[in-house]
Coordinates of C-alpha atoms (C1' of nucleotides) in Angstrom, one line a residue:
Chain H
M1 CA 0.0 0.0 0.0
Q2 CA 1.2 3.5 -0.7
I3 CA 0.9 5.0 2.7
R4 CA 2.6 8.3 1.9
S5 CA 0.3 9.3 -1.0
L6 CA -2.8 8.2 1.0
L7 CA -1.9 10.4 3.9
S8 CA -0.8 13.2 1.6
Q9 CA -4.1 13.2 -0.2
R10 CA -6.1 13.3 3.0
I11 CA -4.1 16.2 4.4
E12 CA -4.1 18.2 1.2
A13 CA -7.9 17.7 1.0
A14 CA -8.0 19.2 4.5
F15 CA -5.9 22.1 3.2
T16 CA -8.5 22.7 0.5
A17 CA -11.4 22.5 2.9
L18 CA -9.8 25.2 5.0
G19 CA -9.2 27.4 2.0
L20 CA -5.4 26.7 2.0
S21 CA -3.2 25.3 -0.7
G22 CA 0.1 23.5 -0.8
Q23 CA 1.7 20.1 -0.4
A24 CA 1.5 18.0 2.7
L25 CA 5.2 17.2 2.4
L26 CA 4.8 13.9 4.1
Q27 CA 7.7 11.8 5.2
S28 CA 8.4 9.1 7.7
A29 CA 9.0 10.5 11.2
S30 CA 12.5 11.8 11.8
R31 CA 12.5 10.4 15.3
P32 CA 10.5 7.5 16.8
E33 CA 8.9 9.7 19.5
F34 CA 7.3 11.7 16.8
G35 CA 5.2 8.8 15.6
D36 CA 5.4 7.0 12.3
Y37 CA 5.0 9.8 9.8
Q38 CA 5.1 13.5 9.8
A39 CA 3.6 16.3 7.6
N40 CA 5.9 19.3 7.1
G41 CA 3.7 21.3 4.7
V42 CA 1.5 23.2 7.2
M43 CA 4.1 25.9 8.0
A44 CA 4.5 27.0 4.5
A45 CA 0.7 26.8 3.7
A46 CA -0.2 28.8 6.8
K47 CA 2.4 31.3 6.1
R48 CA 1.1 32.0 2.6
A49 CA -2.3 32.5 4.1
G50 CA -1.0 34.7 6.8
Q51 CA -2.3 32.4 9.5
N52 CA -0.8 30.8 12.6
P53 CA 0.8 27.5 11.7
R54 CA 0.1 25.7 14.9
E55 CA -3.6 26.8 14.8
V56 CA -3.8 25.6 11.2
A57 CA -2.3 22.3 12.1
Q58 CA -4.8 21.8 14.9
A59 CA -7.6 22.8 12.5
I60 CA -6.5 20.2 10.1
I61 CA -6.3 17.6 12.8
D62 CA -9.8 18.4 13.8
A63 CA -11.2 18.3 10.3
I64 CA -9.4 15.3 8.9
D65 CA -10.9 11.9 8.9
L66 CA -8.3 9.2 9.4
D67 CA -10.5 6.6 11.2
G68 CA -8.9 3.2 10.8
I69 CA -5.7 4.7 9.4
A70 CA -4.2 6.8 12.2
S71 CA -4.5 6.2 16.0
D72 CA -3.0 9.5 17.0
L73 CA -2.4 12.9 15.4
S74 CA -0.7 15.8 17.1
V75 CA 0.7 19.2 16.5
A76 CA 4.4 19.6 17.3
G77 CA 7.0 22.3 17.2
P78 CA 6.3 25.2 15.0
G79 CA 3.5 23.4 13.1
F80 CA 4.4 19.8 12.3
I81 CA 1.7 17.2 12.3
N82 CA 2.9 13.9 13.7
I83 CA 1.0 10.8 12.7
T84 CA 0.9 7.5 14.5
L85 CA -0.7 4.8 12.4
A86 CA -3.5 2.6 13.7
P87 CA -2.3 -1.0 14.4
Q88 CA -4.9 -2.6 12.1
F89 CA -3.9 -0.3 9.3
I90 CA -0.2 -1.2 9.7
A91 CA -1.2 -4.9 9.6
N92 CA -3.2 -4.5 6.4
A93 CA -0.6 -2.5 4.7
A94 CA 1.9 -5.3 4.9
T95 CA 1.5 -6.9 1.4
S96 CA 3.8 -7.9 -1.3
P97 CA 4.4 -5.1 -3.9
Q98 CA 1.4 -4.1 -5.9
P99 CA 1.5 -3.2 -9.6
S100 CA 1.4 0.4 -10.6
V101 CA -2.0 1.8 -11.6
D102 CA -0.3 3.5 -14.5
P103 CA 2.0 1.0 -16.2
Q104 CA 4.4 2.4 -18.7
R105 CA 6.8 1.3 -21.4
V106 CA 10.3 2.1 -20.1
V107 CA 13.5 1.8 -22.1
V108 CA 16.4 1.3 -19.8
D109 CA 19.8 1.9 -21.4
Y110 CA 22.6 0.5 -19.3
S111 CA 26.0 -1.3 -19.2
G112 CA 27.1 -0.4 -22.7
P113 CA 30.6 -1.6 -22.6
N114 CA 33.1 -1.0 -25.3
L115 CA 33.6 -4.4 -27.1
A116 CA 37.1 -3.5 -28.1
K117 CA 38.3 -4.2 -24.6
E118 CA 37.6 -6.3 -21.6
M119 CA 35.2 -5.1 -18.9
H120 CA 37.0 -3.6 -15.9
V121 CA 35.8 -2.4 -12.5
G122 CA 34.8 0.9 -14.0
H123 CA 32.0 -0.8 -15.8
L124 CA 30.4 -2.2 -12.7
R125 CA 28.3 0.8 -11.7
G126 CA 26.4 1.4 -14.9
T127 CA 25.8 -2.2 -15.3
I128 CA 24.4 -3.1 -11.8
I129 CA 22.6 0.2 -11.2
G130 CA 20.7 0.0 -14.5
D131 CA 19.9 -3.6 -13.9
C132 CA 18.5 -2.9 -10.4
I133 CA 16.2 -0.1 -11.7
A134 CA 15.0 -2.3 -14.5
R135 CA 14.1 -4.9 -12.0
V136 CA 12.3 -2.4 -9.8
L137 CA 10.3 -1.1 -12.7
E138 CA 9.4 -4.5 -13.8
S139 CA 8.3 -5.5 -10.3
L140 CA 5.9 -2.6 -10.3
G141 CA 4.3 -3.8 -13.5
H142 CA 6.0 -1.6 -16.0
T143 CA 7.1 -3.0 -19.4
V144 CA 10.9 -2.7 -19.4
I145 CA 12.8 -2.7 -22.6
R146 CA 16.5 -3.3 -21.8
Q147 CA 19.0 -1.8 -24.2
N148 CA 22.7 -2.6 -24.0
H149 CA 24.2 0.1 -26.1
V150 CA 27.6 -1.6 -26.7
G151 CA 30.5 0.1 -28.5
D152 CA 30.9 -2.2 -31.4
W153 CA 31.7 0.2 -34.2
G154 CA 34.2 2.8 -35.0
T155 CA 37.8 3.5 -35.8
Q156 CA 39.5 1.2 -33.2
F157 CA 37.9 -1.9 -34.8
G158 CA 40.0 -1.4 -37.9
M159 CA 43.1 -1.8 -35.9
L160 CA 41.7 -4.8 -34.0
L161 CA 40.5 -6.6 -37.2
T162 CA 43.8 -6.1 -38.9
F163 CA 45.7 -7.5 -35.9
M164 CA 43.3 -10.4 -35.7
A165 CA 43.9 -11.2 -39.4
E166 CA 47.6 -11.7 -38.5
Q167 CA 46.8 -14.2 -35.7
E168 CA 46.6 -17.9 -36.4
E169 CA 44.0 -18.8 -33.9
A170 CA 41.8 -15.8 -33.3
S171 CA 39.7 -17.3 -30.6
D172 CA 42.7 -18.3 -28.6
S173 CA 44.5 -15.0 -28.7
L174 CA 41.2 -13.3 -27.9
A175 CA 40.9 -15.2 -24.7
D176 CA 42.6 -12.3 -23.0
L177 CA 41.0 -9.4 -24.8
E178 CA 42.8 -6.8 -22.8
N179 CA 46.1 -8.2 -23.8
F180 CA 45.0 -8.5 -27.4
Y181 CA 44.0 -4.8 -27.4
R182 CA 47.3 -3.8 -25.9
Q183 CA 49.3 -5.7 -28.5
A184 CA 47.3 -4.4 -31.4
K185 CA 47.7 -0.9 -30.1
Q186 CA 51.4 -1.4 -29.9
R187 CA 51.6 -2.6 -33.5
F188 CA 49.5 0.4 -34.5
D189 CA 51.7 2.9 -32.8
T190 CA 55.0 1.5 -34.0
D191 CA 54.3 0.1 -37.5
D192 CA 53.4 2.5 -40.3
D193 CA 52.3 -0.2 -42.7
F194 CA 50.1 -1.8 -40.1
Q195 CA 48.6 1.6 -39.4
T196 CA 47.8 2.2 -43.0
R197 CA 46.1 -1.2 -43.4
S198 CA 44.1 -0.5 -40.2
R199 CA 42.8 2.7 -41.7
Q200 CA 41.8 0.9 -44.9
A201 CA 40.0 -1.7 -42.8
V202 CA 37.8 0.9 -41.2
V203 CA 36.8 2.3 -44.5
Q204 CA 36.0 -1.2 -45.8
L205 CA 34.1 -2.1 -42.7
Q206 CA 31.9 1.0 -42.8
S207 CA 31.2 0.7 -46.5
G208 CA 29.9 -2.8 -45.9
N209 CA 32.7 -5.0 -47.2
A210 CA 31.4 -8.5 -46.8
D211 CA 34.6 -10.2 -45.8
M212 CA 35.4 -7.5 -43.4
L213 CA 32.0 -7.8 -41.8
V214 CA 32.5 -11.5 -41.3
E215 CA 35.7 -10.9 -39.4
W216 CA 34.1 -8.1 -37.5
Q217 CA 31.2 -10.3 -36.5
K218 CA 33.6 -13.0 -35.3
F219 CA 35.4 -10.5 -33.1
I220 CA 32.1 -9.0 -31.7
E221 CA 30.9 -12.5 -30.8
I222 CA 34.0 -13.4 -28.9
S223 CA 34.1 -10.1 -27.1
M224 CA 30.4 -10.3 -26.3
S225 CA 30.8 -13.7 -24.9
H226 CA 33.3 -12.3 -22.5
C227 CA 30.7 -9.7 -21.4
Q228 CA 28.0 -12.4 -21.2
S229 CA 30.0 -14.5 -18.9
L230 CA 30.4 -11.6 -16.5
Y231 CA 26.7 -10.8 -16.8
D232 CA 26.0 -14.4 -15.8
R233 CA 28.3 -14.3 -12.9
L234 CA 26.8 -11.0 -11.8
R235 CA 23.3 -12.2 -12.5
I236 CA 22.7 -9.3 -14.8
D237 CA 19.4 -9.5 -16.8
L238 CA 21.1 -8.9 -20.2
S239 CA 21.4 -11.2 -23.1
D240 CA 21.9 -11.0 -26.9
A241 CA 18.3 -10.1 -27.2
D242 CA 19.0 -6.7 -25.5
M243 CA 22.0 -5.9 -27.7
D244 CA 21.7 -2.5 -29.2
G245 CA 25.1 -1.9 -30.7
E246 CA 26.1 1.3 -32.3
S247 CA 26.6 -0.6 -35.5
S248 CA 22.9 -1.3 -35.7
Y249 CA 22.3 2.4 -36.4
N250 CA 24.8 2.7 -39.2
D251 CA 22.2 2.6 -42.0
D252 CA 19.9 5.1 -40.2
L253 CA 22.5 7.8 -39.7
K254 CA 22.0 9.2 -43.2
H255 CA 18.2 9.3 -42.7
T256 CA 18.6 11.0 -39.3
I257 CA 20.6 13.8 -41.0
E258 CA 18.0 14.1 -43.7
H259 CA 15.3 14.4 -41.1
L260 CA 17.2 17.2 -39.3
D261 CA 17.6 18.9 -42.6
S262 CA 13.9 18.6 -43.4
Q263 CA 13.2 20.3 -40.1
G264 CA 15.5 23.2 -41.1
L265 CA 17.8 22.6 -38.2
L266 CA 21.1 22.1 -40.1
T267 CA 23.7 24.8 -40.5
E268 CA 27.0 24.3 -42.2
S269 CA 30.0 25.6 -40.3
D270 CA 33.6 25.0 -41.4
G271 CA 32.3 22.2 -43.6
A272 CA 30.5 20.4 -40.8
Q273 CA 26.8 20.0 -40.4
C274 CA 25.7 21.6 -37.1
V275 CA 22.6 22.3 -35.1
F276 CA 22.6 25.6 -33.3
L277 CA 20.1 25.9 -30.5
D278 CA 19.5 29.0 -28.4
E279 CA 19.5 27.1 -25.1
F280 CA 23.2 26.4 -25.6
K281 CA 24.2 30.1 -25.6
N282 CA 26.8 31.4 -23.3
K283 CA 26.8 34.7 -21.6
D284 CA 28.3 36.5 -24.6
G285 CA 25.5 35.2 -26.7
E286 CA 27.6 32.8 -28.6
V287 CA 25.8 29.6 -29.5
Q288 CA 27.5 26.3 -29.0
P289 CA 26.9 23.9 -31.9
V290 CA 26.0 20.3 -31.8
I291 CA 27.9 18.7 -34.6
V292 CA 26.1 15.9 -36.3
Q293 CA 28.2 15.3 -39.4
K294 CA 31.9 15.9 -39.9
S295 CA 33.4 17.9 -42.8
D296 CA 34.6 14.5 -44.3
G297 CA 31.0 13.2 -44.2
G298 CA 31.5 11.0 -41.2
Y299 CA 28.9 10.8 -38.4
L300 CA 29.4 11.4 -34.7
Y301 CA 27.9 9.8 -31.6
A302 CA 25.3 12.6 -31.2
T303 CA 24.0 11.5 -34.6
S304 CA 24.0 7.9 -33.5
D305 CA 22.1 8.8 -30.3
L306 CA 19.5 10.7 -32.2
A307 CA 19.0 7.7 -34.5
C308 CA 18.7 5.6 -31.4
L309 CA 16.0 7.9 -30.1
R310 CA 14.1 7.6 -33.3
R311 CA 13.9 3.9 -32.7
R312 CA 13.1 4.1 -29.0
V313 CA 10.4 6.7 -29.3
G314 CA 9.1 5.8 -32.7
D315 CA 9.3 2.0 -32.8
F316 CA 9.4 1.1 -29.2
K317 CA 6.7 3.6 -28.2
A318 CA 8.5 4.4 -25.0
D319 CA 6.8 6.5 -22.3
R320 CA 10.2 6.9 -20.6
V321 CA 13.8 6.4 -21.7
L322 CA 16.3 6.1 -18.9
Y323 CA 20.0 6.4 -19.7
F324 CA 22.4 5.0 -17.0
V325 CA 25.5 6.6 -18.4
D326 CA 28.6 8.2 -16.9
A327 CA 28.1 11.7 -15.6
R328 CA 30.8 13.1 -17.9
Q329 CA 28.3 12.8 -20.7
T330 CA 25.7 15.1 -19.1
L331 CA 26.2 17.9 -21.7
H332 CA 26.0 15.4 -24.5
F333 CA 22.6 14.2 -23.4
K334 CA 21.3 17.7 -22.8
Q335 CA 22.2 18.4 -26.4
V336 CA 20.8 15.2 -27.8
F337 CA 17.5 15.6 -25.9
A338 CA 17.3 19.3 -27.0
V339 CA 17.9 18.5 -30.7
A340 CA 15.5 15.6 -30.5
A341 CA 12.8 17.8 -29.1
A342 CA 13.5 20.5 -31.7
A343 CA 13.4 17.9 -34.5
G344 CA 10.2 16.2 -33.3
I345 CA 12.1 13.0 -32.8
S346 CA 10.9 13.1 -29.2
N347 CA 7.8 14.9 -27.9
S348 CA 6.4 16.2 -24.6
K349 CA 4.7 12.8 -23.8
V350 CA 7.9 10.9 -23.6
E351 CA 10.2 11.5 -20.7
L352 CA 13.9 11.3 -21.5
V353 CA 16.2 11.1 -18.5
H354 CA 19.9 10.9 -18.2
M355 CA 20.6 9.1 -14.9
P356 CA 24.2 9.9 -14.4
F357 CA 26.6 8.0 -12.2
G358 CA 30.0 9.2 -10.8
T359 CA 33.4 8.6 -12.0
M360 CA 35.6 6.0 -10.4
L361 CA 38.7 7.3 -8.8
G362 CA 42.0 5.7 -7.8
K363 CA 43.1 5.5 -4.2
D364 CA 44.9 8.8 -4.6
N365 CA 41.5 10.5 -5.2
K366 CA 42.4 11.1 -8.8
P367 CA 40.4 9.8 -11.7
F368 CA 41.3 6.3 -12.7
K369 CA 43.4 6.7 -15.8
T370 CA 43.7 4.1 -18.4
R371 CA 47.4 3.7 -17.7
E372 CA 48.6 0.3 -18.6
G373 CA 48.1 -2.1 -15.8
A374 CA 46.2 0.4 -13.7
L375 CA 42.8 -1.1 -14.4
V376 CA 41.5 -4.0 -12.4
K377 CA 39.6 -6.5 -14.5
L378 CA 36.0 -7.0 -13.4
S379 CA 36.6 -10.8 -13.5
E380 CA 39.6 -10.4 -11.2
L381 CA 37.5 -8.5 -8.7
L382 CA 34.8 -11.2 -8.6
D383 CA 37.4 -13.9 -8.2
E384 CA 38.9 -12.1 -5.3
A385 CA 35.5 -11.5 -3.7
I386 CA 34.6 -15.2 -3.9
A387 CA 38.0 -16.2 -2.6
R388 CA 37.7 -13.9 0.4
A389 CA 34.1 -15.1 1.1
S390 CA 35.3 -18.7 0.9
K391 CA 38.0 -18.0 3.4
L392 CA 35.5 -16.4 5.7
L393 CA 33.2 -19.4 5.6
Q394 CA 36.1 -21.6 6.6
E395 CA 37.1 -19.4 9.5
R396 CA 33.5 -19.2 10.8
E397 CA 33.3 -23.0 10.6
V398 CA 29.9 -22.8 9.0
Q399 CA 30.0 -26.5 8.6
N400 CA 29.9 -26.9 12.4
K401 CA 26.8 -24.8 12.6
N402 CA 25.2 -26.6 9.7
P403 CA 26.5 -30.1 9.8
D404 CA 24.8 -31.4 6.7
I405 CA 26.1 -28.6 4.5
D406 CA 28.4 -30.0 1.8
D407 CA 31.3 -28.6 -0.2
A408 CA 29.1 -27.7 -3.2
E409 CA 26.7 -25.7 -1.1
L410 CA 29.7 -24.0 0.6
A411 CA 31.1 -23.0 -2.8
A412 CA 27.7 -21.7 -3.9
L413 CA 27.5 -19.7 -0.6
A414 CA 30.9 -18.2 -1.2
E415 CA 29.8 -17.0 -4.6
I416 CA 26.5 -15.6 -3.3
I417 CA 28.2 -13.7 -0.5
G418 CA 31.2 -12.5 -2.4
I419 CA 29.4 -11.2 -5.4
G420 CA 26.6 -9.8 -3.2
A421 CA 29.2 -7.8 -1.2
V422 CA 30.7 -6.3 -4.3
K423 CA 27.4 -5.3 -5.8
Y424 CA 26.1 -3.9 -2.5
A425 CA 29.2 -1.9 -1.9
D426 CA 28.5 -0.1 -5.1
L427 CA 24.7 0.0 -5.1
S428 CA 24.6 1.4 -1.5
K429 CA 26.3 4.6 -2.5
N430 CA 24.6 7.6 -4.1
R431 CA 24.7 7.1 -7.8
T432 CA 25.8 10.6 -8.7
S433 CA 28.9 11.0 -6.7
D434 CA 32.4 9.9 -7.7
Y435 CA 33.8 7.0 -5.8
V436 CA 37.2 5.6 -4.9
F437 CA 37.9 2.0 -5.9
D438 CA 39.3 0.2 -2.9
W439 CA 39.6 -3.6 -2.6
D440 CA 39.0 -3.8 1.2
Q441 CA 36.0 -1.5 1.1
M442 CA 34.6 -3.4 -1.9
L443 CA 35.0 -6.7 -0.2
S444 CA 34.0 -5.9 3.3
F445 CA 31.6 -8.4 5.0
D446 CA 30.8 -6.4 8.2
G447 CA 28.3 -3.7 9.0
N448 CA 26.2 -2.2 6.3
T449 CA 26.9 -4.8 3.7
A450 CA 25.1 -7.4 1.6
P451 CA 26.2 -10.3 4.0
Y452 CA 24.5 -8.5 6.9
L453 CA 21.2 -8.5 4.9
Q454 CA 21.7 -12.1 3.7
Y455 CA 22.5 -13.1 7.2
A456 CA 19.3 -11.4 8.5
Y457 CA 17.3 -13.3 5.8
S458 CA 18.8 -16.6 6.7
R459 CA 17.9 -16.1 10.3
T460 CA 14.3 -15.5 9.4
R461 CA 14.4 -18.8 7.5
S462 CA 16.2 -20.8 10.1
I463 CA 13.5 -20.2 12.6
F464 CA 11.1 -22.0 10.4
T465 CA 13.4 -24.9 9.6
R466 CA 14.3 -25.4 13.2
S467 CA 10.7 -25.1 14.5
G468 CA 9.1 -27.1 11.7
V469 CA 6.4 -24.5 11.4
D470 CA 4.9 -24.2 7.9
A471 CA 5.2 -20.5 6.9
S472 CA 2.4 -20.8 4.4
A473 CA -0.1 -21.8 7.1
L474 CA 0.4 -18.5 9.0
P475 CA -2.2 -15.7 8.7
E476 CA -1.6 -13.0 6.1
H477 CA -1.9 -10.1 8.5
V478 CA -1.2 -9.8 12.2
I479 CA -1.5 -6.8 14.5
S480 CA 1.8 -6.0 16.2
E481 CA 2.1 -5.4 19.9
G482 CA 4.9 -3.6 21.7
E483 CA 7.5 -1.3 20.3
P484 CA 9.9 -3.8 18.7
E485 CA 7.1 -5.6 16.8
R486 CA 5.5 -2.3 15.9
R487 CA 8.6 -0.7 14.5
L488 CA 9.3 -3.7 12.4
A489 CA 5.7 -3.8 11.1
V490 CA 5.8 -0.1 10.2
A491 CA 8.9 -0.6 8.1
I492 CA 7.4 -3.6 6.3
A493 CA 4.3 -1.6 5.6
G494 CA 6.4 1.2 4.0
Y495 CA 8.0 -1.1 1.4
Q496 CA 5.7 -0.2 -1.5
D497 CA 6.3 3.5 -1.0
L498 CA 10.0 2.9 -1.1
L499 CA 9.8 1.0 -4.4
E500 CA 7.8 3.7 -6.0
Q501 CA 10.3 6.2 -5.1
V502 CA 13.2 4.2 -6.4
A503 CA 11.3 3.5 -9.7
L504 CA 10.8 7.3 -10.1
E505 CA 14.2 8.6 -9.1
G506 CA 16.5 5.7 -10.0
F507 CA 18.6 5.6 -6.8
P508 CA 19.3 2.0 -5.7
H509 CA 21.0 3.2 -2.5
Q510 CA 17.6 4.2 -1.2
L511 CA 16.6 0.6 -1.5
C512 CA 19.8 -0.5 0.3
A513 CA 19.2 2.0 3.1
Y514 CA 15.6 0.8 3.5
L515 CA 16.7 -2.9 3.6
Y516 CA 19.5 -2.2 6.1
D517 CA 17.1 -0.3 8.3
L518 CA 14.6 -3.2 8.1
A519 CA 17.2 -5.8 8.9
G520 CA 18.3 -3.7 11.9
R521 CA 14.7 -3.5 13.2
F522 CA 14.4 -7.2 12.7
T523 CA 17.5 -8.1 14.7
Q524 CA 16.4 -5.7 17.5
F525 CA 13.0 -7.4 17.5
Y526 CA 14.7 -10.8 17.4
E527 CA 16.8 -9.9 20.5
Q528 CA 13.9 -8.6 22.5
C529 CA 11.0 -10.8 21.5
P530 CA 11.2 -14.6 22.1
I531 CA 9.4 -16.4 19.3
L532 CA 9.4 -20.1 19.6
T533 CA 9.1 -20.2 23.4
S534 CA 6.1 -17.9 23.5
D535 CA 2.4 -18.8 23.8
D536 CA 0.7 -19.9 20.6
A537 CA -1.0 -16.5 19.9
V538 CA 2.2 -14.6 20.4
K539 CA 4.3 -17.2 18.6
T540 CA 2.0 -17.0 15.6
R541 CA 2.1 -13.2 15.5
R542 CA 5.9 -13.1 15.8
L543 CA 6.4 -15.8 13.2
T544 CA 4.2 -13.9 10.8
L545 CA 6.2 -10.8 11.3
T546 CA 9.4 -12.9 10.8
K547 CA 8.0 -14.3 7.6
Q548 CA 7.0 -10.9 6.3
T549 CA 10.4 -9.6 7.0
G550 CA 12.1 -12.4 5.2
D551 CA 9.8 -11.9 2.2
V552 CA 10.7 -8.2 2.0
L553 CA 14.4 -8.9 2.4
A554 CA 14.4 -11.6 -0.2
N555 CA 12.4 -9.5 -2.6
G556 CA 14.5 -6.4 -2.0
L557 CA 17.8 -8.2 -2.4
T558 CA 16.5 -9.8 -5.6
L559 CA 15.7 -6.4 -7.0
L560 CA 19.2 -5.3 -6.1
G561 CA 20.4 -8.4 -8.1
I562 CA 21.7 -10.0 -4.9
Q563 CA 21.0 -13.6 -4.1
V564 CA 19.9 -15.0 -0.7
A565 CA 20.6 -18.3 1.0
E566 CA 18.4 -20.3 3.3
R567 CA 21.4 -20.8 5.6
M568 CA 24.9 -19.5 5.8
Chain G
rG1 C1' 38.1 31.7 -20.5
rC2 C1' 32.8 29.6 -20.2
rA3 C1' 29.6 25.7 -18.2
rC4 C1' 28.3 21.7 -15.0
rC5 C1' 29.4 18.6 -10.6
rU6 C1' 31.6 18.5 -5.8
rG7 C1' 33.5 19.6 -0.4
rU8 C1' 29.6 16.4 6.0
rA9 C1' 33.1 12.2 12.4
rG10 C1' 40.1 9.8 11.4
rU11 C1' 38.0 6.8 7.0
rU12 C1' 33.8 5.3 3.6
rC13 C1' 29.0 7.2 3.1
rA14 C1' 23.5 8.9 4.6
rA15 C1' 20.3 12.9 5.6
rC16 C1' 13.3 11.2 1.8
rU17 C1' 15.0 17.4 -2.3
rG18 C1' 13.9 23.7 3.0
rG19 C1' 12.1 20.8 8.6
rA20 C1' 12.5 19.2 14.8
rU21 C1' 18.7 17.3 18.7
rA22 C1' 23.1 16.1 11.2
rG23 C1' 22.6 9.8 11.2
rA24 C1' 25.0 4.8 9.9
rA25 C1' 29.2 1.8 9.0
rU26 C1' 34.3 1.3 10.0
rA27 C1' 38.3 2.1 13.4
rC28 C1' 38.8 2.9 18.9
rC29 C1' 36.9 2.0 24.2
rA30 C1' 33.5 -0.7 27.8
rG31 C1' 29.8 -4.6 28.1
rG32 C1' 26.8 -9.1 26.2
rC33 C1' 26.7 -16.2 23.7
rU34 C1' 24.6 -23.3 29.2
rU35 C1' 18.5 -19.3 26.5
rC36 C1' 15.1 -19.2 18.7
rG37 C1' 22.3 -18.2 14.5
rA38 C1' 27.6 -13.3 18.1
rA39 C1' 28.6 -12.1 9.9
rC40 C1' 25.0 -9.9 15.8
rC41 C1' 23.3 -6.7 19.9
rU42 C1' 23.8 -2.6 24.0
rG43 C1' 26.5 1.7 25.6
rG44 C1' 30.6 5.5 25.0
rG45 C1' 33.8 9.1 22.9
rG46 C1' 34.4 11.4 17.9
rG47 C1' 31.1 17.4 13.9
rU48 C1' 32.0 25.4 13.6
rU49 C1' 28.5 20.2 7.4
rG50 C1' 35.6 24.1 3.3
rC51 C1' 35.3 29.7 4.7
rA52 C1' 32.4 34.4 4.9
rG53 C1' 27.9 36.8 4.2
rG54 C1' 22.6 36.7 2.7
rU55 C1' 17.3 34.9 2.1
rU56 C1' 13.2 33.1 6.5
rC57 C1' 9.6 30.8 11.5
rG58 C1' 13.7 27.1 10.1
rA59 C1' 19.7 26.2 5.8
rG60 C1' 24.2 20.5 5.2
rU61 C1' 20.3 21.6 1.5
rC62 C1' 18.5 27.9 -1.8
rC63 C1' 21.4 32.9 -3.3
rU64 C1' 26.2 35.7 -3.6
rG65 C1' 31.5 35.9 -3.0
rC66 C1' 36.0 33.5 -1.9
rC67 C1' 39.1 28.7 -1.1
rG68 C1' 40.1 23.6 -2.5
rG69 C1' 38.9 19.0 -5.7
rG70 C1' 36.7 17.0 -10.3
rU71 C1' 34.6 16.9 -15.3
rG72 C1' 33.1 18.9 -19.9
rC73 C1' 33.4 22.6 -23.9
rG74 C1' 33.2 22.3 -33.3
rC75 C1' 34.4 17.8 -36.5
rC76 C1' 36.8 10.8 -30.6
rA77 C1' 32.9 7.7 -28.5

RNA sequence: GCACCUGUAGUUCAACUGGAUAGAAUACCAGGCUUCGAACCUGGGGGUUGCAGGUUCGAGUCCUGCCGGGUGCGCCA
């Protein structure tokens, strides 16, 4: 249930009844003693009307009808309304996520690695954040169209294909893509003849030379299989079906330029085709151009993104298009969206959003440069994560706690915990800020980490396996009693609100923070409220809360792309 | 030069977009397992939110100016 919007509506209706206007500004209470939720909007509304905020707040409390929803309403401070939910309402609000009343078609553009190289740790963010938001949107009933805009076209492929032609066994030498790229680059930089042949290869490729295309296809397939194996290890919901390579727009670039021309948007400048828009004017009134075609006739990536939008808006009929792309491309997207709007490629009904994420920095707080050897391969990070988790499992003698656990299950656990920790370390941080890559931080298993949440989940499960109680036989709703139960129940009831917020704003760290808070409330409840030794009625109630907690933790972690284990 | 982002405990990060006493984790200190799982819990210290003004009932958040860090800016993607 969407508690926040329900309460907001009621309070805003009371505003109207009192001749006021404004938003309720509803949020969960900043402190437990203030109740469960608080409305902050009264002060501003009263001020606009020239009235006393505390009196207005009291008038709203007197007028509003929250029977069966709130058990207590009070005025606090300069004019806050504190709201304590009714126990029955909290109980009924605890349901699995409900589909949106307004399902949309949402294109989610994420991951987008450059297929010329192997994926490194810098590719992690865009891949897992986009994947998480795609899952959240889907869980709310939206139709998600995943688009992996891979870099599979352009000048560097001429060099790679020429180098590949020299190798006896292409698939073997491509086993280490990073090394392959380095060797090719070295040839390119030191051998003039090689360089010339590389340039010719590009021309042949882009003009559709059949032999060259076959070689290119071979390379792309091998490189893509590298990516796919990482996606599989990371449980990323991407496959060949979601491939949206730059190459697929090659034939449409010409038409895109023609379209811009037909809209009267093109201006030639120094031989290049440009779009000048007033909104990119600086203080001196000079307009910055968006170049869509080079003086030699070649196209640029703005052109390719415009062609891309033609497909997403025109063919896919998207209501929203979300780009999970590095923050350094902010200006680029502003330009593309503006040109698309001016050209009628997009329209006011479709929402185009660049959801930027921060740059990865080295330990010295400086941007991770592509110096040779400076980049950590993503596969190496995952290997290390699993190795550390495996060591931890040995140290904790998990087999002593779970005598029937075998080596295979232990290995599976190490993977679930290790990969989960890596993903959570990234997902739990605000998307937009830069971050420092640090092994130990990335692979921590203590505190606010995925293992903590996975551990909390496994505890909810172990109660059932140890007691033999059938979780499906429990009632769907129970009315909590006492603070620990109540605090837990309120958090469970707020899950839907949280998911809606994440779907709207695209910040996975909010989901992480919610789950961490929920898990904390659960362990506090667990410490203070005996379950299995209690009377039947109390036991049933507490088991139900335990089951609900486990369900939300499992669901939330799944949406983060993190697996759970029944025991660990 | 112009534009955008950014500065919060020793460290890594939050703060629901202007709300009440700025919260977690980590590290450190003191407690807690014969009692449903100690990857945990309870308590403690640790802050002039870069600096200085301003806006208002109220500012980490908004505006201005400095200082420090980063990124982008006509034919790479």
